[in-house]
Short mmCIF file of C-alpha atoms and ligand atoms in Angstrom, two decimals:
data_model
loop_
_atom_site.label_atom_id
_atom_site.label_comp_id
_atom_site.label_asym_id
_atom_site.label_seq_id
_atom_site.Cartn_x
_atom_site.Cartn_y
_atom_site.Cartn_z
CA MET A 1 -43.63 -152.83 -12.37
CA LYS A 2 -42.10 -156.27 -12.23
CA ASN A 3 -39.42 -155.74 -9.71
CA PHE A 4 -41.28 -154.26 -6.77
CA GLU A 5 -38.68 -155.48 -4.29
CA GLN A 6 -35.94 -153.68 -6.14
CA PHE A 7 -38.07 -150.54 -6.15
CA ILE A 8 -38.59 -150.42 -2.38
CA GLY A 9 -35.09 -151.70 -1.68
CA SER A 10 -31.81 -149.83 -1.35
CA PHE A 11 -29.38 -152.52 -2.42
CA SER A 12 -28.48 -150.66 -5.60
CA PHE A 13 -26.92 -147.86 -3.56
CA ASP A 14 -26.25 -149.02 0.00
CA GLY A 15 -23.73 -151.69 -0.99
CA ARG A 16 -20.94 -149.39 -0.03
CA LEU A 17 -22.04 -149.75 3.60
CA ALA A 18 -21.34 -153.50 3.47
CA GLU A 19 -18.09 -153.52 5.44
CA ILE A 20 -19.36 -151.01 7.97
CA ASP A 21 -22.56 -153.00 8.37
CA ILE A 22 -20.57 -156.12 9.21
CA ILE A 23 -18.39 -154.31 11.74
CA VAL A 24 -21.52 -152.90 13.38
CA SER A 25 -22.93 -156.43 13.54
CA ILE A 26 -19.73 -157.81 15.06
CA ALA A 27 -19.90 -155.11 17.74
CA HIS A 28 -23.56 -155.87 18.38
CA VAL A 29 -22.99 -159.62 18.67
CA LYS A 30 -20.05 -159.15 21.03
CA MET A 31 -22.30 -156.99 23.18
CA LEU A 32 -25.01 -159.69 23.10
CA VAL A 33 -22.45 -162.20 24.35
CA LYS A 34 -21.14 -159.86 27.01
CA THR A 35 -24.65 -159.27 28.32
CA ARG A 36 -25.38 -163.04 28.07
CA ILE A 37 -28.27 -162.50 25.69
CA ILE A 38 -26.64 -165.11 23.46
CA ASN A 39 -24.04 -167.64 24.58
CA SER A 40 -20.40 -167.27 23.73
CA TYR A 41 -20.27 -170.40 21.54
CA GLU A 42 -22.99 -168.97 19.30
CA GLY A 43 -21.42 -165.53 19.48
CA LYS A 44 -18.07 -166.84 18.28
CA LYS A 45 -19.71 -168.70 15.43
CA ILE A 46 -21.56 -165.60 14.28
CA VAL A 47 -18.52 -163.35 14.56
CA ALA A 48 -16.40 -165.86 12.61
CA GLY A 49 -19.10 -166.05 9.95
CA LEU A 50 -19.25 -162.26 9.69
CA ALA A 51 -15.46 -162.08 9.56
CA SER A 52 -15.39 -164.55 6.68
CA ILE A 53 -17.90 -162.44 4.73
CA LEU A 54 -15.82 -159.35 5.42
CA LYS A 55 -12.69 -161.11 4.21
CA ASP A 56 -14.37 -162.17 0.98
CA LEU A 57 -15.73 -158.67 0.40
CA LYS A 58 -12.26 -157.24 0.78
CA LYS A 59 -11.06 -159.71 -1.85
CA GLY A 60 -13.64 -158.31 -4.27
CA TRP A 61 -16.33 -160.95 -3.87
CA LYS A 62 -19.86 -159.58 -4.43
CA ILE A 63 -22.55 -160.28 -1.87
CA PRO A 64 -25.78 -161.67 -3.43
CA LYS A 65 -28.53 -159.11 -3.96
CA GLU A 66 -31.29 -158.64 -1.37
CA GLU A 67 -33.69 -155.85 -0.53
CA ASP A 68 -30.91 -153.98 1.24
CA ILE A 69 -27.39 -154.51 2.50
CA HIS A 70 -28.57 -155.46 6.01
CA PHE A 71 -30.71 -158.32 4.71
CA ALA A 72 -27.95 -159.32 2.31
CA VAL A 73 -25.40 -159.71 5.12
CA GLU A 74 -27.85 -161.57 7.37
CA LYS A 75 -28.93 -163.99 4.64
CA GLU A 76 -25.33 -164.64 3.64
CA LEU A 77 -24.44 -165.28 7.27
CA ILE A 78 -27.24 -167.82 7.62
CA ARG A 79 -26.13 -169.46 4.38
CA ARG A 80 -22.65 -169.82 5.82
CA ILE A 81 -23.30 -170.83 9.47
CA GLY A 82 -26.93 -171.91 9.56
CA ALA A 83 -29.98 -170.68 11.46
CA VAL A 84 -27.91 -169.54 14.45
CA GLY A 85 -26.93 -166.57 12.27
CA GLY A 86 -30.47 -165.29 12.80
CA LYS A 87 -29.63 -164.60 16.47
CA MET A 88 -27.55 -161.65 15.32
CA HIS A 89 -30.68 -159.56 14.88
CA THR A 90 -31.75 -159.90 18.53
CA ALA A 91 -32.44 -156.57 20.25
CA ARG A 92 -31.99 -154.40 17.19
CA SER A 93 -33.79 -153.40 14.03
CA ARG A 94 -32.68 -152.29 10.62
CA ASN A 95 -33.80 -148.81 11.64
CA ASP A 96 -31.13 -148.34 14.28
CA GLN A 97 -28.70 -150.40 12.26
CA VAL A 98 -28.85 -148.19 9.17
CA ALA A 99 -28.62 -145.02 11.24
CA THR A 100 -25.50 -146.45 12.91
CA ASP A 101 -23.95 -147.47 9.60
CA LEU A 102 -24.51 -144.06 8.07
CA ARG A 103 -23.06 -142.28 11.08
CA LEU A 104 -19.93 -144.41 10.94
CA TYR A 105 -19.65 -143.79 7.23
CA ILE A 106 -19.94 -140.03 7.70
CA LYS A 107 -17.42 -139.99 10.55
CA ASP A 108 -14.86 -141.50 8.23
CA ALA A 109 -15.88 -139.31 5.29
CA ALA A 110 -15.55 -136.18 7.43
CA LYS A 111 -11.98 -137.12 8.37
CA THR A 112 -11.11 -137.76 4.72
CA ILE A 113 -12.38 -134.33 3.68
CA GLU A 114 -10.70 -132.64 6.61
CA ASN A 115 -7.37 -134.11 5.56
CA LEU A 116 -7.83 -133.00 1.97
CA LEU A 117 -8.69 -129.49 3.16
CA LYS A 118 -5.58 -129.43 5.27
CA ASP A 119 -3.42 -130.51 2.31
CA PHE A 120 -5.04 -127.79 0.25
CA GLN A 121 -4.29 -125.16 2.88
CA LYS A 122 -0.66 -126.23 3.00
CA ILE A 123 -0.37 -125.91 -0.78
CA LEU A 124 -1.92 -122.43 -0.62
CA VAL A 125 0.38 -121.30 2.19
CA LYS A 126 3.41 -122.53 0.26
CA LYS A 127 2.19 -120.70 -2.86
CA ALA A 128 1.71 -117.56 -0.80
CA ASN A 129 5.23 -117.86 0.58
CA ASP A 130 6.77 -118.51 -2.83
CA ASN A 131 4.99 -115.47 -4.31
CA ILE A 132 5.39 -113.13 -1.38
CA ASP A 133 6.54 -110.22 -3.59
CA VAL A 134 3.90 -110.54 -6.30
CA ILE A 135 1.60 -107.53 -6.41
CA MET A 136 -1.81 -107.66 -8.05
CA PRO A 137 -4.92 -105.52 -8.13
CA GLY A 138 -7.51 -106.23 -5.47
CA PHE A 139 -11.10 -105.88 -6.64
CA THR A 140 -14.48 -104.94 -5.28
CA HIS A 141 -17.46 -105.29 -7.62
CA LEU A 142 -14.81 -106.81 -9.92
CA GLN A 143 -13.52 -103.27 -10.50
CA PRO A 144 -9.88 -102.42 -9.73
CA ALA A 145 -9.84 -101.21 -6.12
CA GLN A 146 -6.44 -101.23 -4.41
CA PRO A 147 -3.19 -103.10 -4.93
CA ILE A 148 -2.66 -106.17 -2.76
CA LEU A 149 -0.13 -108.96 -2.44
CA ALA A 150 -1.03 -112.14 -4.33
CA ALA A 151 -0.13 -113.93 -1.10
CA HIS A 152 -2.86 -111.97 0.68
CA TYR A 153 -5.34 -113.15 -1.93
CA LEU A 154 -4.32 -116.80 -1.55
CA LEU A 155 -4.40 -116.64 2.23
CA ALA A 156 -8.01 -115.44 2.14
CA TYR A 157 -8.86 -118.90 0.82
CA VAL A 158 -6.76 -120.57 3.50
CA HIS A 159 -9.00 -118.89 6.07
CA MET A 160 -12.17 -119.96 4.27
CA PHE A 161 -11.02 -123.56 4.19
CA GLN A 162 -9.98 -123.29 7.83
CA ARG A 163 -13.59 -122.45 8.70
CA ASP A 164 -14.75 -125.34 6.52
CA LYS A 165 -12.51 -127.67 8.50
CA GLU A 166 -13.74 -126.33 11.80
CA ARG A 167 -17.34 -126.62 10.60
CA LEU A 168 -16.71 -130.28 9.81
CA GLU A 169 -15.13 -130.85 13.20
CA ASP A 170 -18.18 -129.34 14.82
CA CYS A 171 -20.51 -131.45 12.68
CA TYR A 172 -18.48 -134.52 13.67
CA LYS A 173 -19.39 -133.94 17.33
CA ARG A 174 -23.07 -134.44 16.54
CA VAL A 175 -22.44 -137.39 14.24
CA ASP A 176 -20.53 -139.10 17.02
CA PHE A 177 -23.63 -140.58 18.73
CA LEU A 178 -24.50 -144.26 18.59
CA PRO A 179 -28.19 -144.92 17.86
CA LEU A 180 -27.86 -148.72 17.95
CA GLY A 181 -30.03 -150.14 20.72
CA SER A 182 -32.91 -147.83 19.82
CA ALA A 183 -34.23 -150.96 18.12
CA ALA A 184 -37.23 -150.25 15.87
CA LEU A 185 -38.29 -147.15 17.80
CA ALA A 186 -39.12 -147.89 21.45
CA GLY A 187 -35.90 -149.48 22.68
CA THR A 188 -35.78 -153.11 23.73
CA SER A 189 -36.68 -155.30 26.68
CA PHE A 190 -33.32 -157.05 26.44
CA LYS A 191 -30.73 -155.86 28.92
CA ILE A 192 -28.29 -154.57 26.34
CA ASP A 193 -25.16 -152.56 27.04
CA ARG A 194 -25.14 -149.68 24.59
CA LEU A 195 -22.03 -148.12 26.09
CA TYR A 196 -20.09 -151.28 25.31
CA THR A 197 -21.18 -151.17 21.66
CA ALA A 198 -20.39 -147.46 21.46
CA LYS A 199 -16.90 -148.02 22.81
CA PHE A 200 -16.31 -150.95 20.46
CA LEU A 201 -17.31 -148.88 17.44
CA GLY A 202 -15.49 -145.73 18.56
CA PHE A 203 -18.57 -143.59 19.24
CA LYS A 204 -18.11 -140.94 21.88
CA ASN A 205 -21.77 -140.85 22.96
CA ILE A 206 -24.99 -142.81 22.75
CA SER A 207 -28.31 -141.30 21.69
CA GLU A 208 -30.62 -140.42 24.57
CA ASN A 209 -33.99 -141.02 22.97
CA SER A 210 -34.77 -144.07 20.86
CA LEU A 211 -37.40 -142.30 18.74
CA ASP A 212 -34.92 -139.60 17.89
CA GLY A 213 -32.16 -142.18 17.48
CA VAL A 214 -33.84 -143.88 14.51
CA SER A 215 -35.45 -140.84 12.89
CA ASP A 216 -32.77 -138.17 13.17
CA ARG A 217 -30.96 -137.30 9.97
CA ASP A 218 -29.66 -133.90 11.05
CA PHE A 219 -26.17 -135.33 11.08
CA ALA A 220 -26.43 -136.24 7.38
CA ILE A 221 -27.90 -132.84 6.53
CA GLU A 222 -25.14 -131.08 8.45
CA PHE A 223 -22.49 -133.12 6.71
CA VAL A 224 -23.90 -132.32 3.27
CA PHE A 225 -24.22 -128.69 4.31
CA CYS A 226 -20.50 -128.75 5.12
CA MET A 227 -19.86 -130.23 1.68
CA SER A 228 -22.01 -127.49 0.16
CA VAL A 229 -20.08 -124.67 1.80
CA ILE A 230 -16.79 -126.19 0.65
CA SER A 231 -18.25 -126.40 -2.83
CA LEU A 232 -19.40 -122.80 -2.60
CA HIS A 233 -15.89 -121.67 -1.64
CA LEU A 234 -14.42 -123.71 -4.47
CA THR A 235 -16.74 -122.00 -6.98
CA ARG A 236 -15.45 -118.60 -5.93
CA PHE A 237 -11.86 -119.66 -6.32
CA CYS A 238 -12.51 -121.41 -9.64
CA GLU A 239 -14.37 -118.43 -11.01
CA GLU A 240 -11.26 -116.34 -10.36
CA ILE A 241 -8.93 -118.92 -11.86
CA ILE A 242 -11.07 -118.81 -14.98
CA LEU A 243 -10.97 -115.01 -15.06
CA TRP A 244 -7.27 -114.65 -14.25
CA MET A 245 -6.46 -117.11 -17.03
CA ASN A 246 -8.35 -115.06 -19.59
CA PRO A 247 -5.80 -113.12 -21.70
CA GLU A 248 -7.63 -109.90 -20.77
CA PHE A 249 -6.17 -110.45 -17.31
CA GLY A 250 -3.38 -112.97 -17.94
CA TYR A 251 -2.50 -113.02 -14.25
CA ILE A 252 -1.92 -116.75 -13.87
CA SER A 253 -1.17 -119.94 -15.69
CA ILE A 254 -1.90 -123.50 -14.63
CA ASN A 255 -0.51 -126.76 -15.93
CA ASP A 256 -1.91 -127.65 -19.33
CA LYS A 257 -3.25 -130.93 -18.06
CA PHE A 258 -5.98 -129.05 -16.18
CA THR A 259 -7.19 -127.45 -19.40
CA SER A 260 -8.45 -128.80 -22.67
CA GLY A 261 -8.39 -127.73 -26.28
CA SER A 262 -11.32 -126.88 -28.49
CA SER A 263 -12.42 -129.23 -31.26
CA ILE A 264 -12.70 -126.31 -33.65
CA MET A 265 -10.54 -123.43 -32.40
CA PRO A 266 -6.91 -124.56 -32.45
CA GLN A 267 -5.60 -121.75 -30.26
CA LYS A 268 -7.77 -122.48 -27.22
CA ARG A 269 -6.83 -123.76 -23.78
CA ASN A 270 -10.01 -123.92 -21.78
CA PRO A 271 -9.98 -124.07 -17.97
CA ASP A 272 -12.21 -127.16 -17.87
CA CYS A 273 -11.18 -128.46 -14.46
CA ALA A 274 -12.01 -125.16 -12.81
CA GLU A 275 -15.29 -125.05 -14.71
CA VAL A 276 -16.25 -128.60 -13.73
CA ILE A 277 -15.50 -127.87 -10.08
CA ARG A 278 -17.64 -124.74 -10.35
CA GLY A 279 -20.39 -126.77 -12.01
CA LYS A 280 -20.30 -129.57 -9.43
CA SER A 281 -21.78 -127.11 -6.95
CA GLY A 282 -25.10 -127.59 -8.76
CA ARG A 283 -25.40 -131.22 -7.80
CA ILE A 284 -23.92 -130.75 -4.34
CA PHE A 285 -26.39 -128.00 -3.42
CA GLY A 286 -29.00 -130.29 -4.98
CA ASP A 287 -27.96 -133.06 -2.59
CA LEU A 288 -28.60 -130.72 0.32
CA THR A 289 -32.01 -129.75 -1.03
CA ALA A 290 -32.81 -133.43 -1.57
CA LEU A 291 -32.05 -134.27 2.06
CA PHE A 292 -34.08 -131.36 3.38
CA THR A 293 -37.00 -132.42 1.25
CA ILE A 294 -36.78 -136.08 2.23
CA VAL A 295 -36.87 -135.33 5.95
CA LYS A 296 -39.41 -132.51 5.77
CA SER A 297 -42.76 -133.34 7.45
CA LEU A 298 -41.82 -136.93 8.29
CA PRO A 299 -43.76 -138.13 11.32
CA LEU A 300 -41.74 -139.88 14.02
CA ALA A 301 -40.09 -142.28 14.04
CA TYR A 302 -38.57 -144.18 11.09
CA ASN A 303 -40.18 -143.88 7.65
CA ARG A 304 -39.02 -145.62 4.53
CA ASP A 305 -38.49 -142.24 2.87
CA LEU A 306 -35.33 -142.02 4.96
CA GLN A 307 -33.76 -144.69 2.84
CA GLU A 308 -33.37 -142.05 0.15
CA ASP A 309 -30.88 -140.23 2.40
CA LYS A 310 -27.92 -142.24 1.21
CA PRO A 311 -27.50 -141.26 -2.46
CA PRO A 312 -27.20 -137.53 -1.68
CA VAL A 313 -24.73 -138.17 1.13
CA PHE A 314 -22.56 -140.39 -1.05
CA ASP A 315 -22.84 -138.06 -4.02
CA ALA A 316 -21.85 -134.96 -2.06
CA PHE A 317 -18.93 -136.76 -0.46
CA ASP A 318 -17.65 -138.35 -3.69
CA ASN A 319 -17.81 -135.12 -5.59
CA ILE A 320 -16.21 -132.90 -2.97
CA LYS A 321 -13.46 -135.49 -2.57
CA MET A 322 -12.79 -135.45 -6.32
CA CYS A 323 -12.99 -131.66 -6.49
CA LEU A 324 -10.47 -131.23 -3.69
CA GLU A 325 -8.11 -133.79 -5.18
CA VAL A 326 -8.15 -132.00 -8.53
CA MET A 327 -8.00 -128.57 -6.91
CA ASN A 328 -4.95 -129.55 -4.86
CA ASP A 329 -3.01 -130.58 -7.96
CA MET A 330 -4.26 -127.69 -10.04
CA ILE A 331 -3.32 -125.04 -7.48
CA ALA A 332 0.04 -126.67 -6.88
CA SER A 333 0.73 -125.99 -10.57
CA LEU A 334 -0.48 -122.36 -10.47
CA LYS A 335 2.02 -119.70 -11.53
CA PHE A 336 1.54 -115.96 -11.28
CA VAL A 337 2.57 -113.88 -14.29
CA LYS A 338 3.88 -111.05 -12.18
CA GLU A 339 4.47 -108.58 -15.03
CA ASN A 340 0.77 -108.83 -15.83
CA THR A 341 -0.47 -108.64 -12.26
CA LEU A 342 1.68 -105.54 -11.80
CA LYS A 343 0.41 -104.08 -15.06
CA GLY A 344 -3.07 -104.70 -13.71
CA THR A 345 -2.34 -102.28 -10.88
CA GLU A 346 -1.69 -99.52 -13.42
CA LYS A 347 -5.27 -99.58 -14.60
CA GLY A 348 -8.32 -98.15 -12.90
CA PHE A 349 -6.69 -95.38 -10.79
CA ILE A 350 -5.90 -97.90 -8.10
CA ALA A 351 -3.87 -95.36 -6.06
CA ALA A 352 -6.88 -93.09 -5.54
CA THR A 353 -7.62 -94.15 -1.96
CA GLU A 354 -3.98 -93.61 -1.05
CA ILE A 355 -4.09 -90.04 -2.39
CA ALA A 356 -7.22 -89.34 -0.36
CA ASP A 357 -5.48 -90.79 2.70
CA TYR A 358 -2.48 -88.52 1.98
CA LEU A 359 -4.74 -85.49 2.17
CA ALA A 360 -6.53 -86.85 5.23
CA ARG A 361 -3.20 -87.34 6.99
CA ASN A 362 -2.56 -83.66 6.24
CA ASN A 363 -5.69 -82.65 8.10
CA VAL A 364 -8.20 -82.53 5.21
CA PRO A 365 -11.50 -84.14 6.32
CA PHE A 366 -11.66 -87.49 4.58
CA ARG A 367 -14.98 -86.69 2.88
CA THR A 368 -13.42 -83.55 1.34
CA ALA A 369 -10.31 -85.48 0.34
CA HIS A 370 -12.52 -88.11 -1.31
CA SER A 371 -14.22 -85.49 -3.44
CA ILE A 372 -10.90 -83.80 -4.41
CA VAL A 373 -9.51 -87.14 -5.60
CA ARG A 374 -12.72 -87.94 -7.43
CA ASP A 375 -12.21 -84.67 -9.36
CA ILE A 376 -8.58 -85.60 -10.06
CA VAL A 377 -9.69 -88.94 -11.49
CA LEU A 378 -12.33 -87.25 -13.66
CA TYR A 379 -9.65 -84.83 -14.89
CA CYS A 380 -7.37 -87.77 -15.73
CA LYS A 381 -10.13 -89.51 -17.63
CA ARG A 382 -10.90 -86.39 -19.60
CA HIS A 383 -7.24 -85.91 -20.54
CA SER A 384 -6.50 -89.62 -21.00
CA LYS A 385 -3.85 -89.60 -18.32
CA ASN A 386 -3.18 -91.85 -15.41
CA LEU A 387 -2.43 -90.57 -11.93
CA SER A 388 1.33 -90.96 -12.22
CA GLY A 389 1.22 -89.00 -15.49
CA LEU A 390 0.12 -85.84 -13.68
CA SER A 391 2.61 -83.09 -12.89
CA ILE A 392 2.94 -81.61 -9.43
CA CYS A 393 1.36 -78.39 -10.81
CA GLU A 394 -1.66 -80.33 -11.92
CA PHE A 395 -1.95 -81.93 -8.48
CA LYS A 396 -1.64 -78.54 -6.81
CA LYS A 397 -4.52 -77.20 -8.90
CA PHE A 398 -6.77 -79.54 -6.95
CA SER A 399 -5.20 -78.86 -3.54
CA PRO A 400 -2.21 -76.79 -2.40
CA ILE A 401 -1.49 -79.49 0.16
CA PHE A 402 0.10 -81.77 -2.42
CA LYS A 403 3.91 -81.86 -2.24
CA LYS A 404 6.37 -83.64 -4.50
CA ASP A 405 6.34 -86.67 -2.21
CA ILE A 406 2.84 -87.48 -3.52
CA PHE A 407 4.43 -89.44 -6.36
CA LYS A 408 5.77 -91.97 -3.88
CA TYR A 409 2.17 -92.76 -2.94
CA LEU A 410 1.28 -93.67 -6.49
CA ASN A 411 3.58 -96.67 -6.49
CA ALA A 412 1.77 -99.96 -6.01
CA LYS A 413 4.53 -101.55 -3.94
CA HIS A 414 4.68 -98.53 -1.66
CA ILE A 415 0.91 -98.54 -1.26
CA VAL A 416 1.00 -102.21 -0.29
CA ASP A 417 3.87 -101.68 2.16
CA MET A 418 1.93 -98.93 3.90
CA LYS A 419 -1.00 -101.19 4.79
CA ILE A 420 0.11 -102.15 8.25
CA SER A 421 -3.17 -102.66 10.13
CA TYR A 422 -3.72 -106.13 11.57
CA GLY A 423 -4.80 -108.52 8.80
CA SER A 424 -3.77 -106.13 6.01
CA THR A 425 -1.83 -106.66 2.82
CA SER A 426 1.72 -105.38 3.57
CA LYS A 427 4.48 -107.95 3.38
CA LYS A 428 5.02 -107.52 7.10
CA SER A 429 1.37 -108.36 7.85
CA ILE A 430 1.38 -111.26 5.43
CA VAL A 431 4.52 -112.80 6.93
CA LYS A 432 2.81 -112.62 10.32
CA GLN A 433 -0.38 -114.13 8.88
CA ILE A 434 1.59 -117.01 7.37
CA GLU A 435 3.27 -117.67 10.72
CA ASN A 436 -0.09 -117.78 12.48
CA ILE A 437 -1.64 -120.09 9.92
CA LYS A 438 1.35 -122.41 9.88
CA ARG A 439 0.95 -122.82 13.62
CA LYS A 440 -2.69 -123.81 13.12
CA LEU A 441 -1.79 -126.28 10.39
CA LYS A 442 0.79 -128.14 12.49
N1 LIG B 501 -32.87 -149.99 3.71
C1 LIG B 501 -33.41 -149.27 4.80
C2 LIG B 501 -32.81 -147.83 4.82
O1 LIG B 501 -31.87 -147.62 4.12
C3 LIG B 501 -33.11 -149.95 6.08
C4 LIG B 501 -34.13 -149.75 7.14
C5 LIG B 501 -35.41 -150.37 6.74
N2 LIG B 501 -36.33 -150.37 7.83
C6 LIG B 501 -37.62 -150.71 7.67
N3 LIG B 501 -38.35 -150.69 8.71
N4 LIG B 501 -38.09 -151.06 6.52
O2 LIG B 501 -33.27 -146.96 5.49
#
């Protein structure tokens, strides 16, 4: 191994913390001036030097390689303003510095993802509103179960992503602690003002224990866990998009640009975007496993293993961000094929529960009603009929309670309209649900 320094270093992946690292240093230096640990002349010189590096970075200039981004910034500062630049590292260590940088990075990343989730929810609510009369089969075990409104289906995802947002907000609370001032592990003998630095950097709290301050990575794990649950929810949605697009279902279409053709089969439109989003879960769950494994068994306080925390955090964030951006556009283009979704409700004896409920409302114990309807369904299967193809005489053979009005209960729209319990699928319930969600999304 020739390049040992490169091996133990993190410069190849922590470069994206450069700007944050400089802002953290500016805050630290201002605090050192305020607490008179360094004089204001020196402080101004350092801050101006840091600001000039920041400006150049923003213009696209590349900072020369060092072991890690913290050394790179410090060395560049000393190159620009001389040895006084070395005063910047008074009363801190790279251990508390990197923990601070990563927390700031994650705070920003969490807000970005929250905003994307909110956009996604708004798209879903609009879709639900626009398709409020579309009826489709609802499934359990992927078998036709009962008819539902397509809007009801879409809103289920709005609620999932609402929890994802709230989970991120909760995670944010624990990220929002400043570890800077923990120094290497034991704190420092300098009379620093950590609250000042926290306020400058927009942290709500400061860490209480310097050992914990430099060694804690729960916040990163929690953030990647949040990314993992979002990814998990996206896989469920994408799986259904893939299924509903299959001609066997034919329930939906999405814009062609989210699909691709086959190199051999000219007729194909494959749902690649949905598949890639589903597949991305593999690496995102992997990122979570990586973090768990890196932190597992580490003795207090800082260990160099922790340096490996950054690639999984960045990877999970980048990929969820891309997935949500694609998902937002893809779902905005989604169209229901309502003839097919309605046709779907004609398969699989989807009115069966409603017939059992009909009997139960007429005083038949539900268990008995269940078994009567099971016999009706078996009869239908044997005679290749569906429920609405039965005559009233046939119904009456199974129970004298059936009256002519039973046919009303075989109609999917009627079945949907009857579901009036809180949170259910009737249009009335769904309109209410949309109102409630819209209030939350304001
Ligand atoms: N590059 C290191 C990291 O990412 C910075 C901290 C190094 N600290 C140390 N004592 N070697 O974690």
